[in-house]
Tab-separated table of C-alpha atoms in Angstrom:
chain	number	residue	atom	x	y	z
A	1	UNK	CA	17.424	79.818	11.756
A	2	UNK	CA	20.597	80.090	9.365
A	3	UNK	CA	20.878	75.921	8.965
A	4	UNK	CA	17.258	75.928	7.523
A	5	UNK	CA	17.849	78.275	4.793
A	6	UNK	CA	18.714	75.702	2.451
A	7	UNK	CA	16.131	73.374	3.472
A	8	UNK	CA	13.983	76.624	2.988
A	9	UNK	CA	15.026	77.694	-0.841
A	10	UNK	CA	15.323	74.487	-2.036
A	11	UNK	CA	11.370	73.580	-0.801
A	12	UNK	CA	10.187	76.396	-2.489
A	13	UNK	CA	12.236	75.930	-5.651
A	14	UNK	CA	10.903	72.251	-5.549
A	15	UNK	CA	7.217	73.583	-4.963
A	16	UNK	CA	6.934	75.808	-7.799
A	17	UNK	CA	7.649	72.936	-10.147
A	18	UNK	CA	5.271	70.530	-8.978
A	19	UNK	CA	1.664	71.107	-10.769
A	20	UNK	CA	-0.111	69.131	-13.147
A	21	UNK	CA	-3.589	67.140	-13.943
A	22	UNK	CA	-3.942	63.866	-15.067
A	23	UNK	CA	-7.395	62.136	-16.307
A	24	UNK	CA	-7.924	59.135	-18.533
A	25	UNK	CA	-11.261	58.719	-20.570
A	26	UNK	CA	-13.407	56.058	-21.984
A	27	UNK	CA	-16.776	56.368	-23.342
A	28	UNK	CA	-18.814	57.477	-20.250
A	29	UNK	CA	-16.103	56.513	-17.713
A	30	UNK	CA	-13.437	58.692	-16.420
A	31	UNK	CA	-10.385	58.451	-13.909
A	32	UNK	CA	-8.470	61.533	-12.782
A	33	UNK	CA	-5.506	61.283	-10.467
A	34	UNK	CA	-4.197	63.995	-8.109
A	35	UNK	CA	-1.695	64.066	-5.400
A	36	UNK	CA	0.339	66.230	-2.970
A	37	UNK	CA	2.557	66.942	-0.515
A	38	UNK	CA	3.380	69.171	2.519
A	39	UNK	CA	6.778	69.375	4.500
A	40	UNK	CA	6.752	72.081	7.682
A	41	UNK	CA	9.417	73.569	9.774
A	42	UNK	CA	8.414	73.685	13.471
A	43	UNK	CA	9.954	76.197	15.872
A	44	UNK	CA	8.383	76.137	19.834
A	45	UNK	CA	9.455	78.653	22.275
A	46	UNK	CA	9.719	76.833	26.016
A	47	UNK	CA	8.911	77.115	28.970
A	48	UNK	CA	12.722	78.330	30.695
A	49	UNK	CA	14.482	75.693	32.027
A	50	UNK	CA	13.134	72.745	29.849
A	51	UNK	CA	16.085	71.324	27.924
A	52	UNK	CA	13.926	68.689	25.329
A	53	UNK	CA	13.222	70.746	22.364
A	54	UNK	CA	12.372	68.098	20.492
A	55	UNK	CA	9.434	70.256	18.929
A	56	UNK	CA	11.981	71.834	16.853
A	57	UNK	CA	11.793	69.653	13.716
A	58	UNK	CA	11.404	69.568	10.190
A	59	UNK	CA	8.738	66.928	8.959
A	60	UNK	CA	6.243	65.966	6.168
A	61	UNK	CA	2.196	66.568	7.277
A	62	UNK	CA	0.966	65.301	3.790
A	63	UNK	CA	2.348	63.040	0.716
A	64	UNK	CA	-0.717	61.491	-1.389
A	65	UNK	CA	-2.165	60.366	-3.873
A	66	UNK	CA	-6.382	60.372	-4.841
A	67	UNK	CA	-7.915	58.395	-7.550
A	68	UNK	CA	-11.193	59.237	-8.675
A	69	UNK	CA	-13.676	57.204	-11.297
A	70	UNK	CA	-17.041	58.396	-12.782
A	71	UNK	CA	-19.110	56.313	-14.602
A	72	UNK	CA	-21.950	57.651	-16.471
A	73	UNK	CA	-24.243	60.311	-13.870
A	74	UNK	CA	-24.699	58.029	-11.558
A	75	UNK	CA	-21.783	55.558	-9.995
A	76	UNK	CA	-18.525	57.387	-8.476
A	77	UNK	CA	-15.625	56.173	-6.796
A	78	UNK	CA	-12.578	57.368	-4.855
A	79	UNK	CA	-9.469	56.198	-3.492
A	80	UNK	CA	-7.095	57.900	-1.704
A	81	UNK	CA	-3.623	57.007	0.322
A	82	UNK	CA	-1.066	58.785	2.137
A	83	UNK	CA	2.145	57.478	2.108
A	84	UNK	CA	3.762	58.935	5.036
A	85	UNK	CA	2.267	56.679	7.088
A	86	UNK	CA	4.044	53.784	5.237
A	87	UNK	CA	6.552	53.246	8.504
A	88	UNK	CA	4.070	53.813	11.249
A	89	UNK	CA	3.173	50.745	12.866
A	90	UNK	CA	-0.287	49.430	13.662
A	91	UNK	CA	-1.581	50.479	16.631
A	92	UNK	CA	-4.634	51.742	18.229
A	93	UNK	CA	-6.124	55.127	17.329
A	94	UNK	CA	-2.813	55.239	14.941
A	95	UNK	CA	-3.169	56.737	11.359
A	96	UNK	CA	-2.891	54.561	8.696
A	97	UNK	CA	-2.133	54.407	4.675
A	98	UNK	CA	-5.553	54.571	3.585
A	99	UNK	CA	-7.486	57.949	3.754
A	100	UNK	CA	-10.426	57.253	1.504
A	101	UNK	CA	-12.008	54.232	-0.156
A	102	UNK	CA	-16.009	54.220	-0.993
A	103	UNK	CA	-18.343	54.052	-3.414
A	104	UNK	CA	-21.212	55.819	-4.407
A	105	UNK	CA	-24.191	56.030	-6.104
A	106	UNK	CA	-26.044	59.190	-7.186
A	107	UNK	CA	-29.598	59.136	-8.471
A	108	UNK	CA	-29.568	61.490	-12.070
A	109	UNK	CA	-32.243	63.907	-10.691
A	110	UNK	CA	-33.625	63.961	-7.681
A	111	UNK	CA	-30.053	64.333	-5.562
A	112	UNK	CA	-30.125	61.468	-3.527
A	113	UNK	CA	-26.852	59.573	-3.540
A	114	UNK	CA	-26.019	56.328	-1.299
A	115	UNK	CA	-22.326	56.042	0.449
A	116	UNK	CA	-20.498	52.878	1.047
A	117	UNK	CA	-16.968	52.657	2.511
A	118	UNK	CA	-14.132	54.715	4.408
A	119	UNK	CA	-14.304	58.579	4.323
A	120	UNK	CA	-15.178	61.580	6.416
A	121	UNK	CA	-17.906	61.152	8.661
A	122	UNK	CA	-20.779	64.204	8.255
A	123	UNK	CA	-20.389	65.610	11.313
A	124	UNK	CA	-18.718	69.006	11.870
A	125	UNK	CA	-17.510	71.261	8.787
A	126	UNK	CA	-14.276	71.619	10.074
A	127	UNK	CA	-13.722	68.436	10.312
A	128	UNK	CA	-15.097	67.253	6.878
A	129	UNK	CA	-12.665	69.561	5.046
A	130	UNK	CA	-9.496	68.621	3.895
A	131	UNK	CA	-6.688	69.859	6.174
A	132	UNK	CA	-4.315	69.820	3.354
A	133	UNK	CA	-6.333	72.948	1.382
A	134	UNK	CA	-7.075	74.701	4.835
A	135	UNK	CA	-5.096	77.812	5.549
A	136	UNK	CA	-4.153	76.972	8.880
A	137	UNK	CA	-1.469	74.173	9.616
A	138	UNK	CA	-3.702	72.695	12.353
A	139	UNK	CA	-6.823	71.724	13.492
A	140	UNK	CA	-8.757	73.679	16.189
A	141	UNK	CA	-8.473	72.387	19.543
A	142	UNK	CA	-12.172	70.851	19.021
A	143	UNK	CA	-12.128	69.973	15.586
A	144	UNK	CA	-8.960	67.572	15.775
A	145	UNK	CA	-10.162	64.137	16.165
A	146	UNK	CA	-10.072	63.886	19.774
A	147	UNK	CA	-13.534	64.272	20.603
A	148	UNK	CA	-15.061	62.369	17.456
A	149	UNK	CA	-13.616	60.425	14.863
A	150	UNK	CA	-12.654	62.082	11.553
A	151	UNK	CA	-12.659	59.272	9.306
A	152	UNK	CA	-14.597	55.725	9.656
A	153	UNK	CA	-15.901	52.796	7.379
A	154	UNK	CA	-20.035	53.228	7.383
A	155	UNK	CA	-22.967	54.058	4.925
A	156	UNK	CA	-24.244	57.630	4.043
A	157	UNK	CA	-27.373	58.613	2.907
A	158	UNK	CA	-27.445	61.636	1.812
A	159	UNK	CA	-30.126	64.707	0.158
A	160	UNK	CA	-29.431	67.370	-1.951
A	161	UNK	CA	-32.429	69.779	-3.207
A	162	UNK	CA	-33.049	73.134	-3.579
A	163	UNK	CA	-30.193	73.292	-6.120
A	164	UNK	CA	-28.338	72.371	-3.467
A	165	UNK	CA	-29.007	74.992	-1.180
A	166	UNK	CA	-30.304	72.316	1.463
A	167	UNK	CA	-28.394	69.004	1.842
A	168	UNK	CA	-28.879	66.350	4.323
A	169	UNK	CA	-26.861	63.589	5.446
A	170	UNK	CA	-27.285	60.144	7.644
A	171	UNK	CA	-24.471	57.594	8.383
A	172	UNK	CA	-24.093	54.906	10.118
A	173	UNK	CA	-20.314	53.853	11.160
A	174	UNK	CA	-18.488	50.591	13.346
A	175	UNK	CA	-17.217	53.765	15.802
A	176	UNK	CA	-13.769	52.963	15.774
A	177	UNK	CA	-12.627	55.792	13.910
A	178	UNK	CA	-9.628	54.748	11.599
A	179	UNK	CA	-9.059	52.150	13.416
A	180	UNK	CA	-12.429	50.313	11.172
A	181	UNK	CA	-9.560	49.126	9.107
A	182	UNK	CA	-8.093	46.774	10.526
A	183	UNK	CA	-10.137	44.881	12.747
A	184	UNK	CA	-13.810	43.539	13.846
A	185	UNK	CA	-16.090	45.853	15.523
A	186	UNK	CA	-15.601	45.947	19.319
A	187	UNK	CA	-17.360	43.210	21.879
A	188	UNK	CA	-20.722	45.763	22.117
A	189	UNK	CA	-21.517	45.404	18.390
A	190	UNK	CA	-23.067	48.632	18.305
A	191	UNK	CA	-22.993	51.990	15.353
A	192	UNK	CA	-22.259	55.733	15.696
A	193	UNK	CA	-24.681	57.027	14.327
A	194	UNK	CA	-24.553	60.766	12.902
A	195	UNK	CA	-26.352	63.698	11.415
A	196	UNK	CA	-25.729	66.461	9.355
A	197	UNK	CA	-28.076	69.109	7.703
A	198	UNK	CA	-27.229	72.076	6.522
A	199	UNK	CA	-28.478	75.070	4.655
A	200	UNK	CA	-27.078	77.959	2.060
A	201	UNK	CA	-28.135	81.232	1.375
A	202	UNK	CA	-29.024	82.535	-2.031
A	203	UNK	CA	-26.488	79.665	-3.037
A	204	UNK	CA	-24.228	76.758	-2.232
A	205	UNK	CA	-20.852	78.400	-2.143
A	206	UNK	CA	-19.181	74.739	-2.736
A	207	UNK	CA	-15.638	76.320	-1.084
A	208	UNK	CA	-14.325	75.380	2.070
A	209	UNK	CA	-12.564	78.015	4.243
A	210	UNK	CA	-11.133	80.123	1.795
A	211	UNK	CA	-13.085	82.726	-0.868
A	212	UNK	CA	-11.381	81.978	-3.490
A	213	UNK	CA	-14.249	82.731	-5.424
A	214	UNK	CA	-14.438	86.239	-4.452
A	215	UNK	CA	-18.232	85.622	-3.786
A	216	UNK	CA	-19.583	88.922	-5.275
A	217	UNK	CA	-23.519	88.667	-3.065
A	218	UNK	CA	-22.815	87.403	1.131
A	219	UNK	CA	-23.320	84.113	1.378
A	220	UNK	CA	-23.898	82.334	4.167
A	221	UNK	CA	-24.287	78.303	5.336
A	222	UNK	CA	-25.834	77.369	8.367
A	223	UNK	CA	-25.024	73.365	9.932
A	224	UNK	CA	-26.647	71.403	12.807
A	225	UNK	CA	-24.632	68.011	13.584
A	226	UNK	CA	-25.771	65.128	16.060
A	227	UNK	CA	-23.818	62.332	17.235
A	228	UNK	CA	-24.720	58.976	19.117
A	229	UNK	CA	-22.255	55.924	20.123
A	230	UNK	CA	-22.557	53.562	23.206
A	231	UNK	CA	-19.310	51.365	22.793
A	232	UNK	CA	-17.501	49.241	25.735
A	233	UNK	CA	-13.848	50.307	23.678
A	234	UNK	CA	-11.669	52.983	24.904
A	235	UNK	CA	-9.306	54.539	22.706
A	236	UNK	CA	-6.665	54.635	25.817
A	237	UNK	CA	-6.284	58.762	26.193
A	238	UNK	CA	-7.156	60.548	29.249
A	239	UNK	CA	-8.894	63.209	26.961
A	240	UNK	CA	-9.298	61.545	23.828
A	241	UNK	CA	-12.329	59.959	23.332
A	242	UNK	CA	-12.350	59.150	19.666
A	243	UNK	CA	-13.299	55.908	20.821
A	244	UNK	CA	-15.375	55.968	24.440
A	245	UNK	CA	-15.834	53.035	26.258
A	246	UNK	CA	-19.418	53.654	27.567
A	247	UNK	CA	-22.591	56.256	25.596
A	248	UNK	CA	-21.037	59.363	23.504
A	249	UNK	CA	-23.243	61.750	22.840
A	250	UNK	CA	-22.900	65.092	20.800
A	251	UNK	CA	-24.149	67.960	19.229
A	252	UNK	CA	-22.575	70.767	17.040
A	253	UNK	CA	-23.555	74.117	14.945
A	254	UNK	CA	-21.343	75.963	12.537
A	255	UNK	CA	-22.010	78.802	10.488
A	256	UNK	CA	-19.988	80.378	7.886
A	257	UNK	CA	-20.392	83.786	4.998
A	258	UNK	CA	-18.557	84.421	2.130
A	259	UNK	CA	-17.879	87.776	0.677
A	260	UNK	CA	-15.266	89.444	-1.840
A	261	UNK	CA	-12.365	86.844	-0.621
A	262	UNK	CA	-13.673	87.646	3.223
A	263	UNK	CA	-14.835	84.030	4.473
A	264	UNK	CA	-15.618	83.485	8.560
A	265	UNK	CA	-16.384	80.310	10.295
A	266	UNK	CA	-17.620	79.598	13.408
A	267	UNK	CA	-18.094	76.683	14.790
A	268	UNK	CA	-19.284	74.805	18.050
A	269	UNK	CA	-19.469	71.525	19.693
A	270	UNK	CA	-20.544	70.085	23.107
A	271	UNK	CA	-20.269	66.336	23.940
A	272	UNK	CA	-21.564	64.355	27.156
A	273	UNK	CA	-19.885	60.810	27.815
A	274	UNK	CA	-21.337	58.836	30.114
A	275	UNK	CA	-18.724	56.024	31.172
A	276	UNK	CA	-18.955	52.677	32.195
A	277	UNK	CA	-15.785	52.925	34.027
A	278	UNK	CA	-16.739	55.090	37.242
A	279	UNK	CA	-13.335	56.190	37.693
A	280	UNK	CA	-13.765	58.171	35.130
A	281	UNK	CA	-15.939	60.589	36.884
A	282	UNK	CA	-13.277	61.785	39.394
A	283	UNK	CA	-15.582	60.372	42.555
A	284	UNK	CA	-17.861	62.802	41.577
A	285	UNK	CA	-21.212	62.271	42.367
A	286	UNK	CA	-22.441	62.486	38.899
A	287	UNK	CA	-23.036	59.657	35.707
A	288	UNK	CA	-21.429	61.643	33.349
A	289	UNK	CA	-19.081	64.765	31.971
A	290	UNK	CA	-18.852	67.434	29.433
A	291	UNK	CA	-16.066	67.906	27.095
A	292	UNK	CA	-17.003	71.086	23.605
A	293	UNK	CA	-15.554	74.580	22.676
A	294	UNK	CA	-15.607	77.213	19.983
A	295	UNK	CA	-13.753	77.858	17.122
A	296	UNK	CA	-13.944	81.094	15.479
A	297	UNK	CA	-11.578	82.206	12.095
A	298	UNK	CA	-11.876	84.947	9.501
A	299	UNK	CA	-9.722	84.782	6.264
A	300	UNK	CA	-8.954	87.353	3.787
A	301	UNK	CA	-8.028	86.049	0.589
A	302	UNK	CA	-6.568	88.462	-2.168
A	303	UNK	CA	-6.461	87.174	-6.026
A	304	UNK	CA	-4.262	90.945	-6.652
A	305	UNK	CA	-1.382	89.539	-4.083
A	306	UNK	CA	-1.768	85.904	-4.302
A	307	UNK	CA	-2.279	86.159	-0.257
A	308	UNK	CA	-4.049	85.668	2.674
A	309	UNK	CA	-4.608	86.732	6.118
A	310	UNK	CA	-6.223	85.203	8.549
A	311	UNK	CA	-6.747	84.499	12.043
A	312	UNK	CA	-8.261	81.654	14.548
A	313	UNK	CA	-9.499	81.516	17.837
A	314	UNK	CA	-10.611	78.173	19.545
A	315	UNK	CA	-11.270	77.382	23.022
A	316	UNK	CA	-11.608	73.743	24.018
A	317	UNK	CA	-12.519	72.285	27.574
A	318	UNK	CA	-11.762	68.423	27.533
A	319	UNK	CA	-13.794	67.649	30.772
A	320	UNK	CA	-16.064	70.059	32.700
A	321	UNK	CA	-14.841	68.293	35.845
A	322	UNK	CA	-11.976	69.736	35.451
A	323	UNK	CA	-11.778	73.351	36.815
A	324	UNK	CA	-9.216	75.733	34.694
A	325	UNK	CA	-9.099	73.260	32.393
A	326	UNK	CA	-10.325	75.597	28.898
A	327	UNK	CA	-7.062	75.119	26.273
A	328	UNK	CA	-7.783	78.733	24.416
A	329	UNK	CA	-5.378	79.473	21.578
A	330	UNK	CA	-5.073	82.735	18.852
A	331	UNK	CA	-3.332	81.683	15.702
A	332	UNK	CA	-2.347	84.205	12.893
A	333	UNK	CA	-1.742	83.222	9.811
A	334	UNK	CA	-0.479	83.929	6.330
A	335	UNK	CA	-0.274	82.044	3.036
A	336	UNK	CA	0.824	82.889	-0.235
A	337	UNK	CA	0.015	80.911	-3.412
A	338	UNK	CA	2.402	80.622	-6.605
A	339	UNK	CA	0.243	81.472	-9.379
A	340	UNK	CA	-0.148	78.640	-11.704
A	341	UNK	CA	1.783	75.942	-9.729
A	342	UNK	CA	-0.746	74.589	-7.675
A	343	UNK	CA	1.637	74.977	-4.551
A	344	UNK	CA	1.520	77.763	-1.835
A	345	UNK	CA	3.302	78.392	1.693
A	346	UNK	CA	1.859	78.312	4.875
A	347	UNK	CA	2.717	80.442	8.264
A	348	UNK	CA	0.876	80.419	10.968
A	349	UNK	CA	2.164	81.193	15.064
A	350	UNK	CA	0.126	79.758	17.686
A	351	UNK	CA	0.094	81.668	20.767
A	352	UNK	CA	-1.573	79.547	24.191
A	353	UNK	CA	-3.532	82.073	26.436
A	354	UNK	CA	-3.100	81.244	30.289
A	355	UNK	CA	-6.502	79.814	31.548
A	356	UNK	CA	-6.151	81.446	34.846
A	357	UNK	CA	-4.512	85.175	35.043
A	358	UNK	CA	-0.759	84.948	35.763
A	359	UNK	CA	-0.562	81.530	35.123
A	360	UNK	CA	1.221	79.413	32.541
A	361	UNK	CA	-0.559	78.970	29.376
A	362	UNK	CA	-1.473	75.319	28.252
A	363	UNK	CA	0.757	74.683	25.951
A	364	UNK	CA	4.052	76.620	24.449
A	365	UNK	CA	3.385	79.140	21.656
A	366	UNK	CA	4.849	77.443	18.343
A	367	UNK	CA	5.599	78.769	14.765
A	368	UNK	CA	4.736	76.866	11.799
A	369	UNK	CA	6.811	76.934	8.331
A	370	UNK	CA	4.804	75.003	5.712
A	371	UNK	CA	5.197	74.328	2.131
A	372	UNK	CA	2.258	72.639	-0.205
A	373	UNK	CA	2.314	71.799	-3.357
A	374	UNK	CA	-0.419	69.544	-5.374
A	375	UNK	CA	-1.027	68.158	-8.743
């Protein structure tokens, strides 16, 4: 741990200097620019006897840059790229450079607003929120991308009413996940289509999964997501199926409160996939499988101390034909923000619970290291 020191003092020397805002005006128009960054330090603890430790690393999770435009009440746009994908090369199911790009319009008073382009789909909370701001390093097991595609090009429709207590949204995507970018659709020509409603209680509490608000009255939000895709595209994982080759179907509730810097989430999903390739069943005598989970995380958030506590559970099964399967994992975590610097450290440990009792668990635990700063 002695070698990283330096690495370590000289991140958070780095961090503390980096905050600012940045916004040009004209007449009704406006464009405001943001960014950030995030570099980790990785520690796993193996399995004895397993000499790669490549896990042990240093690395950057974020470094971007978001442009966003107004114009008058009703037109918005935003554009946003990360550039450590610069060097990655092309390849299925691969991240690339581009994070958002759409355009919207939003009516002045009745709160209906029309999508168009490359964002977050509206399905799942989780997975709508930026990872960047959450205070865990990583996604939950079924929140990650593996089951459904985070990010696609499409068209949202989308309600707001009830002073935003209720909000609705519709899309319509190619189903290809990020991968919309830089190709035609696949040979079936088909949408995903998905669904999102949900509802606040006795007001919108516009945060994600952190109170920094201190809500003074509970709040809580209640979502129902649905999700439809028949495609004849596989996304070439054994229990990814971002992209499915063959009818995706899924279904999801979350609901979270917010109260005096206490905010909990919880959050579930179930899928069915019904393949075209019959192999994919396992020569059982069925048409289709089951993949969903839980997640569950409550987060204490302190304005006195600058601080928060937290912790996450999430347990994931990535095929019910599977038995022992379930990937379960508890994940601690601690953050600390720099007061006026727009920058704060992350530290989480992820421990892997054994599916079945005195076996191995599904993965080896890991600690996380992580330093954010934004502008």
């Amino acid at each position: 741990m002695k070698k990283y020191l330096p690495v370590l003092i000289s991140l958070l020397f780095f961090t503390e200097l980096s905050s600012a805002q940045f916004a040009l005006y004209k007449g009704d128009a406006s464009l405001e620019f943001s960014g950030g960054a995030a570099t980790f330090l990785n520690k796993r603890f193996y399995q004895a006897g397993d000499d790669v430790h490549d896990k042990d690393r240093i690395g950057i999770d974020y470094a971007f840059l978001e442009m966003k435009m107004r114009k008058g009440r009703n037109w918005r746009a935003v554009l946003k790229t990360e550039f450590i994908d610069a060097n990655a090369g092309i390849t299925f199911d691969q991240n690339l450079m581009l994070k958002k790009a759409f355009l919207q319009y939003e009516t002045a008073h009745t709160g209906t607003f029309v999508k168009l382009g490359y964002d977050k789909i509206p399905y799942s909370k989780l997975g709508e929120e930026s990872g960047f701001k959450s205070p865990f390093q990583n996604r939950s097991e079924v929140t990650n991308g593996n089951s459904f595609a985070l990010r696609d090009a499409g068209i949202v429709l989308g309600q707001e009413c009830w002073r935003q207590r209720v909000q609705i949204y519709l899309g319509a995507f190619t189903g290809l996940g990020e991968n919309s970018l830089i190709g035609d659709n696949d040979a079936s020509g088909n949408f995903e289509y998905t669904g999102r409603i949900q509802f606040a209680f006795p007001s919108n509490p516009d945060q994600d999964q952190i109170d920094f608000h201190s809500t003074p009255l509970p709040t809580i939000q209640l979502g129902l997501n649905a999700l439809y895709a028949n495609k004849v595209t596989d996304d070439g994982g054994d229990f990814s199926y971002t992209v499915f080759n063959g009818t995706k179907q899924a279904a999801g509730v979350d609901a979270s409160i917010y109260f005096e810097g206490l905010c909990v989430v919880v959050e579930s999903h179930l899928f069915q996939f019904t393949p075209n390739d019959t192999l994919r069943l396992m020569h059982y005598i069925t048409d289709h499988f089951n993949a969903g989970g839980v997640t569950a995380q409550a987060t204490y958030f302190s304005k006195k101390f600058h601080s928060l506590i937290g912790v996450r559970y999430d347990d994931y099964n990535p095929n019910d034909l599977i038995m022992n399967d379930n990937r379960r994992t508890v994940s601690p975590v601690f953050n600390f923000f720099f007061p006026n610097s727009g920058a704060f450290v992350k530290l989480q440990y992820s421990y892997r619970l054994s599916v079945i009792e005195g076996g191995s668990p599904w993965k080896d635990h890991d600690l996380r290291v992580a330093f954010n700063y934004s502008f």
